[in-house]
Amino acid sequence: MHHKTKILMRNKALLFSLFAAGVLFSCQNNNSAKNNMEEEKETTAQWVNDPHTYADPNEAVVTHLNWDAVVDFENKKISATANWDIQTSPKAEKIIFDTYGLDIKDVKVDGKPADHSFGDFDQEMGKPMMIVISPGAKQVSITYETTEQARALQWLAPEQTAGKKMPFLFTQSQAILARTWIPTQDSPGIRFTYKAKVQVPDSMIALMSAENPKGKNTSGQYSFNMPQPVPSYLMALAVGDVAFEPVSDRTGVYAEPSVLDKAVYEFTDLEKMVQAAEGLYGPYAWGQYDIIVLPPSFPFGGMENPRLTFATPTILAGDRSLVALVAHELAHSWSGNLVTNATWNDFWLNEGFTVYFEQRIMEEVYGRDYSEMLASLTRNALIRDAAEIGKENPEDTKLKLNLEGRNPDEGVTSIPYDKGYFFLRLIEETVGREKFDTFLKKYFETYKFKVMTTEGFIDYMAENLLTEEQQKEIKLNEWIYSPGIPDNLPVVKSERFVAVDQAMESFIENGSLPAKEITDRWTTHEWLHFINSLPRTVDIQKLAALDQAYNLTNTGNSEIAAAWFQPAIRNGYAPANSRIENFLVNVGRRKFLTPTYKALLDNDQREMAMGIYEKARPNYHAVSRETMDELLGYSEE
Ligand code: BES
Ligand code: ZN
């Protein structure tokens, strides 16, 4: 990252000379009455310094993308031209793009061949591409191909899809992988609108985080328009044999044809959720809201690509019990996509807000009883995970992270999500829900299509919500800047879990199984709480009895299965092994992989873990593969 430091220093010097000359470059204001110092303050506030981009938006910044692409399944590459509209400062000499493993073929500025050069390659950040421009430059056009290094892309063979007939391609750009398939200024603070033309094989459809086609055409040529400005990490593309079915006039579901009915059933409440969300924090800003169900190797539960959430098929439980994930991704349409974390160090502003908002949507649609079960599961997971992360990397248990020089993926833990959630819940409980809701609504309205820093949010709260006493009472600084979980972590009272706790007590005492009349009324969440509450060691006979009575090993519910693998592995319950193997080979969702492989390693099953991983690894997306390689100490040779 030495290179980066140099660039930044140069930029500071440049910035200073701009102001010294009394020239102000800014997208939004040009108020000459103010003195230079004030101007500097305002302008620097516009572009927050992001350690994970090489771009310098103060010198030259992108505003719109015209992307023209051909998707080549045979050679597993995308050939494209990225035609960028740019805005330049009066003294701009270059524009810097983030690139990662791209094969650059041609660069033009305003239609004429342009000089360009590359900085050193960094394993996480890739290479900066510097293109020479003059201050008035309007357009930069980059023709390129993706390579095997495109960590955002997963090219699936037909066997890895539900239909087994056609290949599939999907992208995952968050956090800094957009640069592996588009040369871009890859920072959450740099937004642009886009249009795209994408050519795919004529039996397939292409979909993006944009206005989407509702069905295939015969040419395989698709056009896209994204009129709202978005940061690079929300750039997304999926290509495959996919069909659409509407749920309401502005929501719907995309999936492979054989999965579509099941998906539509699962997501029947989509419109209700959007309405609940709008009722809380204001109108949905993006027009249409659809979900695409991807093949099972998708490395996340969901990804909030605007207008088109990408989702794992592992949430199709058949009983709609895992739709909190939909509420979560939908909530990002406000927290994250409208008001965006300024850097990945402020990631909790995206995810903590979204878990809070997700909870509120779930409460609105399914009732407090239900949402408090979710909150209770979250609280227990937070306490477990914070202790574990705290042992190795206490710094990573702070809400405000320091990910400079690291892969921002290392910040994706329960801390930004669940510690963030409970921090906001604590504020809600301190000021009262009504006040907090009014505050949040205004917050989203005020900062829509802008970025937010942790400090900006604290200041905004101090001005609009919290007295000084309240800030002390909630221990605001400790929550944000200290490791661990403060002692005023909100308490969750789930009545429905009290009954589960009682059932667990008698199971532990005398091995009696919870009565069918009781478990018949249990939802997925009660089962998760029950399984998570099992003691560290349990008799194999007792596990077998549970398994026989409630069909846990072979449950069709992925969350229950993954939870069940824990006591099964801990206690060497062999009848679960083939299911565990099958699950790990077919599912690429990292949230399930990490704890399952970890449990195998922690319980003397390294050999089993490595044996499974050999088979499973080719099925995983780079994001999951990289995490598992590290966890298992795997190297290709
Ligand atoms: N935006 C995240 C996924 C993500 C985070 C991708 C960071 C890459 C880097 C998404 O909204 C998310 O949080 N997904 C969760 C959903 C869950 C919390 C309901 C997941 O995938 O498990
Ligand atoms: Zn999220």
XYZ file of C-alpha atoms and ligand atoms in Angstrom:
660
model
C 0.000 0.000 0.000
C 2.965 2.309 -0.233
C 1.795 3.418 -3.574
C -1.538 4.493 -2.197
C 0.064 6.650 0.451
C 2.046 8.433 -2.183
C -1.002 9.146 -4.279
C -2.863 10.524 -1.314
C -0.020 12.828 -0.397
C 0.142 14.137 -3.884
C -3.575 14.755 -3.818
C -3.385 16.732 -0.637
C -0.795 18.965 -2.230
C -2.944 19.348 -5.295
C -5.988 20.120 -3.236
C -4.094 22.777 -1.373
C -2.946 24.459 -4.568
C -6.509 24.473 -5.864
C -7.690 26.360 -2.843
C -4.688 28.613 -2.715
C -5.581 29.745 -6.207
C -9.077 30.441 -4.955
C -10.574 27.915 -7.295
C -13.259 25.757 -5.872
C -14.213 22.511 -7.444
C -17.344 21.023 -6.061
C -20.362 19.235 -7.447
C -22.826 21.116 -5.402
C -21.706 24.574 -4.394
C -19.702 27.462 -5.679
C -20.218 30.108 -3.127
C -17.485 32.648 -3.668
C -18.522 34.782 -0.713
C -17.060 32.270 1.702
C -13.405 32.323 2.585
C -11.057 29.590 1.478
C -10.904 27.799 4.792
C -14.629 27.339 4.913
C -14.624 26.121 1.362
C -11.954 23.584 2.114
C -13.973 22.262 5.016
C -17.094 21.851 2.936
C -15.372 20.286 -0.006
C -13.351 17.811 1.998
C -16.565 16.865 3.771
C -17.957 15.837 0.420
C -15.318 13.196 -0.331
C -14.364 11.191 2.648
C -10.939 9.602 2.474
C -11.496 5.901 1.753
C -8.495 3.616 2.323
C -9.867 0.975 -0.056
C -9.804 2.946 -3.279
C -6.996 4.396 -5.374
C -9.388 6.926 -6.874
C -9.077 10.609 -6.099
C -12.513 12.122 -6.676
C -11.177 15.567 -5.799
C -9.204 15.544 -9.012
C -11.605 13.725 -11.294
C -14.665 11.643 -10.586
C -17.072 9.456 -12.557
C -20.747 10.436 -12.802
C -22.306 8.038 -15.303
C -21.455 4.697 -16.897
C -22.407 3.329 -20.300
C -21.448 -0.317 -20.159
C -21.420 -2.403 -23.293
C -20.657 -6.053 -22.628
C -20.569 -9.522 -24.121
C -20.809 -12.476 -21.744
C -18.755 -15.380 -23.047
C -19.543 -18.616 -21.189
C -17.160 -20.700 -23.255
C -14.115 -18.707 -22.258
C -15.567 -17.604 -18.938
C -14.978 -13.956 -19.557
C -16.769 -10.687 -20.054
C -15.556 -8.456 -22.884
C -16.713 -4.912 -22.408
C -16.323 -1.228 -22.927
C -16.901 0.989 -19.931
C -17.713 4.438 -21.183
C -17.555 6.817 -18.236
C -18.823 10.382 -18.045
C -16.512 12.254 -15.713
C -16.264 15.518 -13.865
C -12.911 17.174 -13.414
C -11.381 19.793 -11.170
C -9.997 22.822 -13.018
C -6.439 21.524 -12.721
C -7.040 17.846 -13.286
C -4.176 15.995 -14.993
C -5.372 12.457 -14.616
C -8.233 10.262 -13.530
C -7.540 7.194 -11.430
C -9.556 3.976 -11.667
C -9.472 0.876 -9.528
C -8.779 -2.291 -11.506
C -8.137 -5.862 -10.451
C -6.906 -8.463 -12.906
C -8.516 -6.707 -15.872
C -7.001 -7.101 -19.295
C -7.125 -3.520 -20.608
C -7.254 -3.348 -24.404
C -7.840 0.279 -25.227
C -8.286 3.615 -23.489
C -9.771 6.741 -25.008
C -10.485 10.187 -23.627
C -13.196 12.088 -25.478
C -12.837 9.668 -28.367
C -9.043 9.982 -28.737
C -6.406 7.444 -27.692
C -5.082 8.379 -24.242
C -1.911 7.699 -22.282
C -2.349 5.585 -19.254
C -0.210 3.740 -16.729
C -0.628 1.348 -13.842
C 0.598 1.393 -10.264
C 1.788 -1.666 -8.371
C -0.532 -4.593 -7.819
C -1.848 -5.115 -4.302
C -3.398 -8.464 -3.411
C -6.551 -6.869 -1.954
C -6.755 -3.537 -3.765
C -5.587 -4.464 -7.244
C -3.899 -1.852 -9.437
C -4.615 1.839 -9.883
C -4.948 2.854 -13.529
C -3.960 6.457 -14.172
C -5.363 7.965 -17.341
C -3.994 11.263 -18.565
C -6.691 13.894 -19.083
C -6.934 17.618 -19.489
C -9.168 19.608 -17.143
C -12.068 19.836 -19.563
C -12.251 16.097 -20.304
C -15.786 14.728 -20.415
C -15.557 11.023 -21.206
C -13.213 8.153 -20.625
C -13.755 4.941 -22.470
C -12.015 1.728 -21.432
C -12.189 -1.469 -23.471
C -11.186 -4.570 -21.531
C -11.731 -8.224 -20.712
C -12.126 -9.897 -17.362
C -9.693 -12.661 -16.402
C -9.607 -15.639 -14.027
C -8.735 -13.149 -11.338
C -12.270 -11.738 -11.395
C -13.130 -12.585 -7.806
C -16.611 -11.090 -8.125
C -17.703 -13.535 -10.802
C -18.821 -17.092 -10.405
C -19.243 -19.074 -13.612
C -21.382 -22.113 -12.895
C -21.498 -25.248 -14.956
C -24.984 -26.570 -15.776
C -24.660 -29.244 -13.043
C -24.340 -26.506 -10.444
C -27.771 -25.085 -11.275
C -31.258 -26.325 -10.472
C -32.103 -26.932 -14.121
C -28.784 -28.680 -14.900
C -29.037 -27.670 -18.569
C -27.548 -24.219 -18.885
C -24.594 -22.486 -17.277
C -25.066 -19.526 -14.954
C -23.108 -16.406 -14.069
C -23.549 -14.120 -11.120
C -21.500 -11.317 -9.572
C -20.867 -10.297 -5.975
C -19.275 -6.837 -5.872
C -19.411 -5.841 -2.215
C -17.083 -4.810 -0.741
C -14.280 -4.076 -3.253
C -14.792 -6.637 -6.008
C -16.581 -4.472 -8.583
C -13.110 -3.505 -9.825
C -12.541 -7.154 -10.800
C -15.176 -6.929 -13.556
C -15.462 -3.183 -14.258
C -12.698 -0.549 -14.180
C -14.300 1.827 -11.722
C -13.775 4.235 -8.849
C -14.618 1.609 -6.311
C -15.537 3.546 -3.216
C -18.921 3.557 -1.454
C -18.911 7.358 -1.572
C -18.621 7.650 -5.358
C -22.034 7.301 -6.993
C -23.001 7.166 -10.633
C -25.999 6.370 -12.766
C -25.640 3.727 -15.446
C -26.928 2.266 -18.660
C -25.860 -1.095 -20.004
C -26.141 -3.272 -23.079
C -25.376 -6.888 -22.416
C -25.163 -9.693 -24.965
C -25.698 -13.206 -23.617
C -26.391 -16.585 -25.296
C -29.858 -16.385 -26.787
C -31.383 -19.010 -24.471
C -30.575 -16.938 -21.410
C -31.631 -13.746 -19.706
C -29.403 -11.057 -18.217
C -30.437 -9.122 -15.110
C -28.746 -6.233 -13.355
C -29.200 -3.934 -10.359
C -31.321 -1.769 -12.647
C -34.626 -1.676 -14.540
C -34.889 -5.274 -15.652
C -36.557 -7.249 -18.451
C -39.459 -9.448 -17.324
C -38.682 -12.253 -19.702
C -36.254 -13.607 -22.247
C -36.051 -12.294 -25.781
C -34.770 -14.194 -28.816
C -31.681 -12.073 -29.463
C -29.978 -12.442 -26.088
C -29.313 -8.717 -26.161
C -30.581 -6.833 -23.090
C -30.603 -3.135 -22.226
C -30.555 -1.678 -18.751
C -31.097 1.671 -17.173
C -30.271 2.709 -13.629
C -31.517 6.259 -13.166
C -30.628 6.562 -9.474
C -26.933 7.025 -8.685
C -25.291 4.050 -6.959
C -21.807 3.210 -5.717
C -19.788 0.466 -7.468
C -20.368 -2.153 -4.811
C -24.012 -2.239 -5.897
C -23.159 -3.115 -9.502
C -24.542 -6.561 -10.205
C -25.196 -8.954 -13.049
C -26.831 -12.375 -13.221
C -27.124 -14.454 -16.381
C -28.873 -17.778 -16.713
C -32.034 -19.677 -17.446
C -34.289 -17.529 -15.291
C -37.977 -16.649 -15.362
C -40.024 -13.950 -13.630
C -43.274 -13.949 -11.715
C -44.838 -10.848 -10.186
C -45.953 -10.801 -6.552
C -47.537 -7.336 -6.697
C -47.424 -4.583 -9.268
C -44.011 -3.439 -8.066
C -42.526 -6.588 -6.549
C -41.683 -9.972 -7.981
C -39.449 -12.984 -8.079
C -36.839 -14.241 -10.551
C -35.613 -17.832 -10.369
C -34.751 -20.808 -12.493
C -38.039 -22.197 -13.810
C -37.998 -25.283 -11.559
C -37.533 -23.124 -8.448
C -39.926 -20.306 -9.319
C -43.165 -21.618 -7.755
C -41.492 -22.451 -4.507
C -39.869 -19.022 -4.443
C -43.113 -17.193 -5.158
C -44.816 -19.102 -2.343
C -41.999 -18.221 0.042
C -42.097 -14.518 -0.798
C -45.856 -13.927 -0.827
C -45.484 -11.187 1.784
C -43.112 -9.073 -0.310
C -45.558 -6.247 -0.908
C -46.576 -6.220 2.756
C -42.948 -5.878 3.729
C -42.332 -2.977 1.356
C -45.403 -1.224 2.735
C -44.305 -1.810 6.310
C -40.880 -0.389 5.489
C -42.334 2.652 3.772
C -44.618 3.244 6.735
C -41.580 3.399 8.985
C -38.958 5.397 7.120
C -40.456 6.897 3.993
C -41.106 6.025 0.364
C -39.221 3.253 -1.424
C -36.903 5.195 -3.725
C -36.074 2.632 -6.386
C -39.299 1.889 -8.272
C -39.437 -1.899 -8.578
C -38.381 -4.366 -5.846
C -37.589 -7.904 -7.005
C -35.647 -10.846 -5.639
C -33.639 -13.307 -7.673
C -33.064 -16.744 -6.181
C -29.590 -17.844 -7.254
C -27.995 -21.290 -7.324
C -26.848 -22.596 -3.892
C -23.211 -21.552 -4.306
C -24.144 -17.903 -3.758
C -21.764 -16.981 -0.913
C -24.210 -14.871 1.081
C -27.725 -15.141 2.370
C -28.625 -12.073 0.416
C -27.137 -9.052 -1.297
C -29.023 -5.777 -1.540
C -28.395 -5.022 -5.206
C -30.770 -2.128 -5.905
C -34.125 -3.136 -7.396
C -32.991 -6.755 -7.454
C -31.928 -8.454 -4.243
C -29.708 -11.477 -4.874
C -30.631 -14.368 -2.565
C -29.527 -17.854 -1.632
C -31.983 -20.688 -2.273
C -31.291 -21.883 1.287
C -33.984 -19.490 2.514
C -36.645 -21.453 0.649
C -37.729 -23.444 3.697
C -41.177 -24.194 2.328
C -42.896 -22.508 5.265
C -41.801 -18.877 4.864
C -39.902 -19.102 8.127
C -36.662 -17.590 6.831
C -38.029 -14.432 5.239
C -36.342 -12.155 7.764
C -33.562 -12.197 5.202
C -35.889 -10.563 2.693
C -36.794 -7.903 5.237
C -33.070 -7.363 5.740
C -32.170 -6.907 2.089
C -35.242 -4.765 1.520
C -34.265 -2.581 4.495
C -30.955 -1.881 2.759
C -32.963 0.057 0.172
C -32.832 2.776 2.841
C -29.895 1.941 5.109
C -26.980 1.332 2.767
C -28.354 2.032 -0.666
C -29.864 5.453 0.114
C -27.623 6.475 2.994
C -24.334 4.713 2.430
C -21.419 3.986 4.749
C -18.664 6.401 3.761
C -15.967 3.737 4.070
C -15.889 0.075 5.077
C -14.727 1.224 8.507
C -18.253 2.588 8.958
C -19.811 -0.688 7.838
C -22.003 -0.836 10.950
C -23.923 2.149 9.548
C -24.982 -0.132 6.699
C -25.533 -3.375 8.566
C -26.438 -2.366 12.134
C -29.115 -0.011 10.817
C -30.327 -2.712 8.489
C -30.659 -5.346 11.215
C -32.538 -2.780 13.306
C -34.807 -1.927 10.385
C -35.231 -5.612 9.501
C -36.431 -6.251 13.061
C -38.911 -3.412 12.804
C -40.296 -4.704 9.506
C -40.624 -8.207 10.942
C -42.396 -6.856 14.010
C -44.775 -4.874 11.830
C -45.654 -7.773 9.554
C -45.481 -10.777 11.927
C -45.848 -9.305 15.424
C -43.597 -8.555 18.401
C -43.721 -12.159 19.645
C -42.090 -13.255 16.469
C -39.544 -10.456 16.151
C -38.421 -10.904 19.757
C -37.495 -14.485 18.966
C -35.267 -13.148 16.206
C -33.810 -10.546 18.563
C -33.106 -13.187 21.188
C -31.292 -15.440 18.722
C -29.296 -12.409 17.600
C -28.385 -11.469 21.153
C -27.103 -14.933 21.994
C -25.109 -15.096 18.772
C -23.596 -11.680 19.492
C -22.430 -12.667 22.956
C -20.892 -15.890 21.601
C -19.187 -14.242 18.629
C -17.952 -11.139 20.453
C -16.192 -13.353 22.978
C -14.600 -15.391 20.223
C -13.476 -12.405 18.112
C -12.343 -10.648 21.284
C -9.846 -13.419 22.023
C -7.904 -12.907 18.797
C -8.749 -9.428 17.541
C -10.324 -7.295 20.267
C -10.019 -4.247 18.002
C -12.483 -5.864 15.607
C -15.191 -5.816 18.283
C -15.444 -2.027 18.050
C -18.300 -0.641 15.988
C -15.971 1.770 14.235
C -13.505 -0.542 12.501
C -10.005 -0.007 11.222
C -9.661 -2.042 8.050
C -6.979 0.000 6.343
C -4.447 -2.267 4.666
C -6.761 -5.264 5.122
C -9.448 -6.958 3.104
C -12.679 -5.213 4.154
C -14.217 -8.664 4.198
C -12.486 -9.119 7.555
C -14.954 -6.625 8.980
C -17.938 -8.808 8.104
C -18.702 -10.261 11.536
C -21.590 -10.109 14.018
C -20.147 -6.880 15.389
C -21.339 -4.377 12.741
C -24.578 -6.330 12.403
C -25.621 -7.280 15.880
C -23.677 -4.967 18.141
C -24.826 -2.248 15.746
C -28.414 -3.417 16.098
C -28.344 -3.456 19.874
C -26.716 -0.033 20.005
C -29.607 1.396 17.986
C -32.136 -0.546 20.028
C -30.601 0.925 23.164
C -31.049 4.412 21.736
C -34.638 3.588 20.830
C -35.304 2.375 24.377
C -33.653 5.474 25.809
C -35.520 8.140 23.834
C -38.714 6.221 23.124
C -39.780 4.661 19.865
C -41.839 7.563 18.580
C -39.016 10.039 18.883
C -36.524 7.623 17.400
C -38.731 6.881 14.393
C -39.226 10.560 13.643
C -35.487 11.050 13.918
C -34.680 8.139 11.590
C -37.193 9.201 8.996
C -35.641 12.640 8.877
C -32.159 11.117 8.805
C -32.935 9.059 5.707
C -34.641 12.000 4.048
C -31.756 14.349 4.802
C -28.927 12.075 3.698
C -30.486 10.128 0.841
C -28.007 9.447 -1.983
C -25.218 10.604 0.286
C -22.641 8.987 2.506
C -22.457 8.922 6.262
C -19.479 8.514 8.565
C -19.673 7.222 12.114
C -18.664 10.658 13.362
C -21.227 12.359 11.147
C -23.933 10.176 12.615
C -22.840 10.860 16.195
C -22.895 14.608 15.508
C -26.288 14.341 13.858
C -27.649 12.500 16.886
C -26.171 15.059 19.241
C -27.906 17.817 17.285
C -31.217 16.109 16.680
C -31.842 13.435 19.256
C -29.673 12.914 22.313
C -28.934 15.204 25.233
C -25.481 15.060 26.758
C -26.832 13.142 29.722
C -28.420 10.624 27.423
C -25.165 10.160 25.536
C -23.474 9.415 28.844
C -26.261 7.162 30.008
C -26.111 4.988 26.927
C -22.280 5.015 27.000
C -22.215 6.109 23.407
C -18.445 6.369 23.108
C -17.887 2.993 24.693
C -20.311 1.360 22.254
C -18.581 2.866 19.265
C -14.920 3.123 20.145
C -14.277 0.432 22.767
C -13.924 -3.303 22.253
C -16.408 -5.756 23.729
C -20.060 -5.482 24.618
C -20.993 -2.731 27.108
C -22.866 -3.795 30.245
C -26.030 -1.987 29.177
C -26.715 -4.373 26.289
C -30.517 -4.331 25.938
C -32.327 -7.326 27.373
C -34.659 -9.340 25.176
C -37.668 -11.078 26.662
C -39.056 -13.745 24.421
C -42.061 -15.463 25.993
C -42.000 -18.108 23.340
C -38.427 -18.984 24.205
C -39.284 -19.352 27.878
C -41.301 -22.415 26.913
C -38.343 -23.711 24.900
C -36.038 -23.205 27.881
C -38.406 -25.284 30.008
C -38.448 -28.051 27.435
C -34.655 -27.991 27.375
C -34.504 -28.260 31.142
C -36.466 -31.447 31.260
C -34.568 -32.842 28.296
C -31.301 -32.299 30.147
C -32.632 -33.560 33.491
C -34.309 -36.757 32.445
C -33.910 -37.021 28.717
C -37.590 -36.460 28.061
C -38.328 -35.180 24.591
C -40.445 -32.054 24.221
C -44.055 -33.164 23.714
C -45.421 -33.228 20.191
C -48.352 -30.965 21.148
C -45.749 -28.388 22.045
C -43.287 -28.829 19.210
C -46.116 -28.853 16.679
C -46.485 -25.169 17.444
C -42.771 -24.478 17.273
C -41.477 -22.450 14.389
C -37.969 -22.623 12.969
C -36.857 -20.091 15.573
C -37.913 -22.169 18.540
C -36.007 -25.085 17.066
C -32.944 -22.941 16.563
C -33.110 -21.782 20.151
C -33.582 -25.342 21.371
C -30.644 -26.691 19.374
C -28.389 -23.763 20.281
C -29.201 -24.323 23.954
C -28.034 -27.931 24.011
C -25.153 -28.409 26.454
C -21.626 -28.821 25.105
C -21.751 -32.569 25.590
C -24.853 -34.654 25.037
C -25.155 -38.445 25.013
C -25.182 -39.837 21.512
C -28.340 -41.806 22.406
C -30.051 -38.612 23.400
C -29.069 -36.968 20.135
C -30.329 -40.008 18.250
C -33.651 -39.814 20.087
C -34.030 -36.150 19.180
C -33.069 -36.859 15.606
C -35.578 -39.695 15.276
C -38.403 -37.746 16.844
C -37.926 -34.502 14.934
C -36.018 -35.436 11.788
C -33.206 -32.981 12.415
C -30.399 -34.411 10.288
C -32.588 -34.527 7.231
C -34.589 -31.370 7.804
C -35.237 -29.326 4.673
C -34.603 -26.192 6.676
C -31.027 -25.002 6.101
C -30.836 -22.934 9.299
C -31.993 -25.835 11.450
C -29.642 -28.205 9.652
C -26.627 -25.935 10.122
C -27.486 -25.399 13.789
C -27.899 -29.158 14.297
C -24.487 -29.884 12.780
C -22.912 -28.166 15.796
C -23.974 -30.593 18.552
C -23.720 -33.447 16.071
C -20.052 -32.676 15.327
C -19.241 -31.769 18.937
C -20.451 -35.136 20.134
C -19.297 -37.266 17.244
C -22.839 -38.156 16.169
C -21.878 -40.095 13.034
C -25.349 -40.525 11.488
C -25.217 -36.839 10.540
C -21.933 -37.128 8.629
C -23.213 -37.872 5.171
C -25.727 -35.054 5.414
C -22.995 -32.697 6.558
C -20.875 -33.679 3.600
C -23.728 -33.302 1.167
C -24.602 -29.890 2.588
C -21.023 -28.594 2.451
C -20.547 -29.788 -1.113
C -23.751 -28.210 -2.402
C -24.178 -25.026 -0.387
C -21.705 -22.152 -0.712
C -23.255 -19.784 1.820
C -20.360 -18.711 3.977
C -22.417 -18.174 7.105
C -23.077 -21.938 7.157
C -19.684 -23.082 5.930
C -17.511 -21.282 8.456
C -19.072 -22.637 11.656
C -19.439 -26.141 10.232
C -15.822 -26.485 9.072
C -14.712 -24.809 12.300
C -16.633 -27.330 14.376
C -14.978 -30.175 12.459
C -11.520 -28.697 13.087
C -12.237 -28.039 16.757
C -13.435 -31.586 17.299
C -10.620 -33.623 15.844
C -12.207 -34.079 12.447
C -9.604 -32.340 10.316
C -9.380 -35.277 7.993
C -13.099 -35.346 7.376
C -13.055 -31.565 6.868
C -10.246 -31.721 4.308
C -11.811 -34.661 2.511
C -15.085 -32.812 2.113
C -13.349 -29.585 1.176
C -11.499 -31.216 -1.707
C -14.853 -32.079 -3.231
C -16.649 -28.909 -2.243
C -14.066 -26.265 -3.089
C -14.679 -26.188 -6.861
C -18.304 -25.343 -6.106
C -17.551 -22.280 -4.005
C -17.522 -18.652 -5.074
C -14.149 -16.902 -4.530
C -15.482 -15.064 -1.471
C -16.279 -18.307 0.363
C -13.300 -20.150 -1.073
C -10.839 -17.556 0.188
C -12.295 -17.670 3.697
C -12.277 -21.484 3.810
C -8.749 -21.726 2.348
C -7.573 -19.583 5.206
C -9.609 -21.387 7.854
C -8.463 -24.817 6.703
C -4.910 -23.789 5.836
C -5.514 -25.010 2.311
C -3.172 -24.289 -0.553
C -3.607 -25.513 -4.096
C -0.281 -27.314 -4.522
N -24.646 -6.673 2.247
C -24.684 -7.894 2.953
C -23.792 -8.950 2.379
C -22.326 -8.563 2.299
C -21.707 -7.875 3.325
C -21.603 -8.892 1.191
C -20.379 -7.501 3.196
C -20.263 -8.538 1.082
C -19.646 -7.830 2.095
C -26.100 -8.442 3.046
O -27.074 -7.452 3.187
C -26.201 -9.260 4.291
O -26.037 -8.703 5.342
N -26.479 -10.533 4.172
C -26.700 -11.398 5.295
C -28.159 -11.411 5.578
C -28.551 -11.614 6.974
C -27.883 -10.712 7.959
C -30.062 -11.509 7.093
C -26.212 -12.777 4.913
O -25.777 -12.951 3.769
O -26.226 -13.685 5.734
Zn -26.952 -6.585 5.133
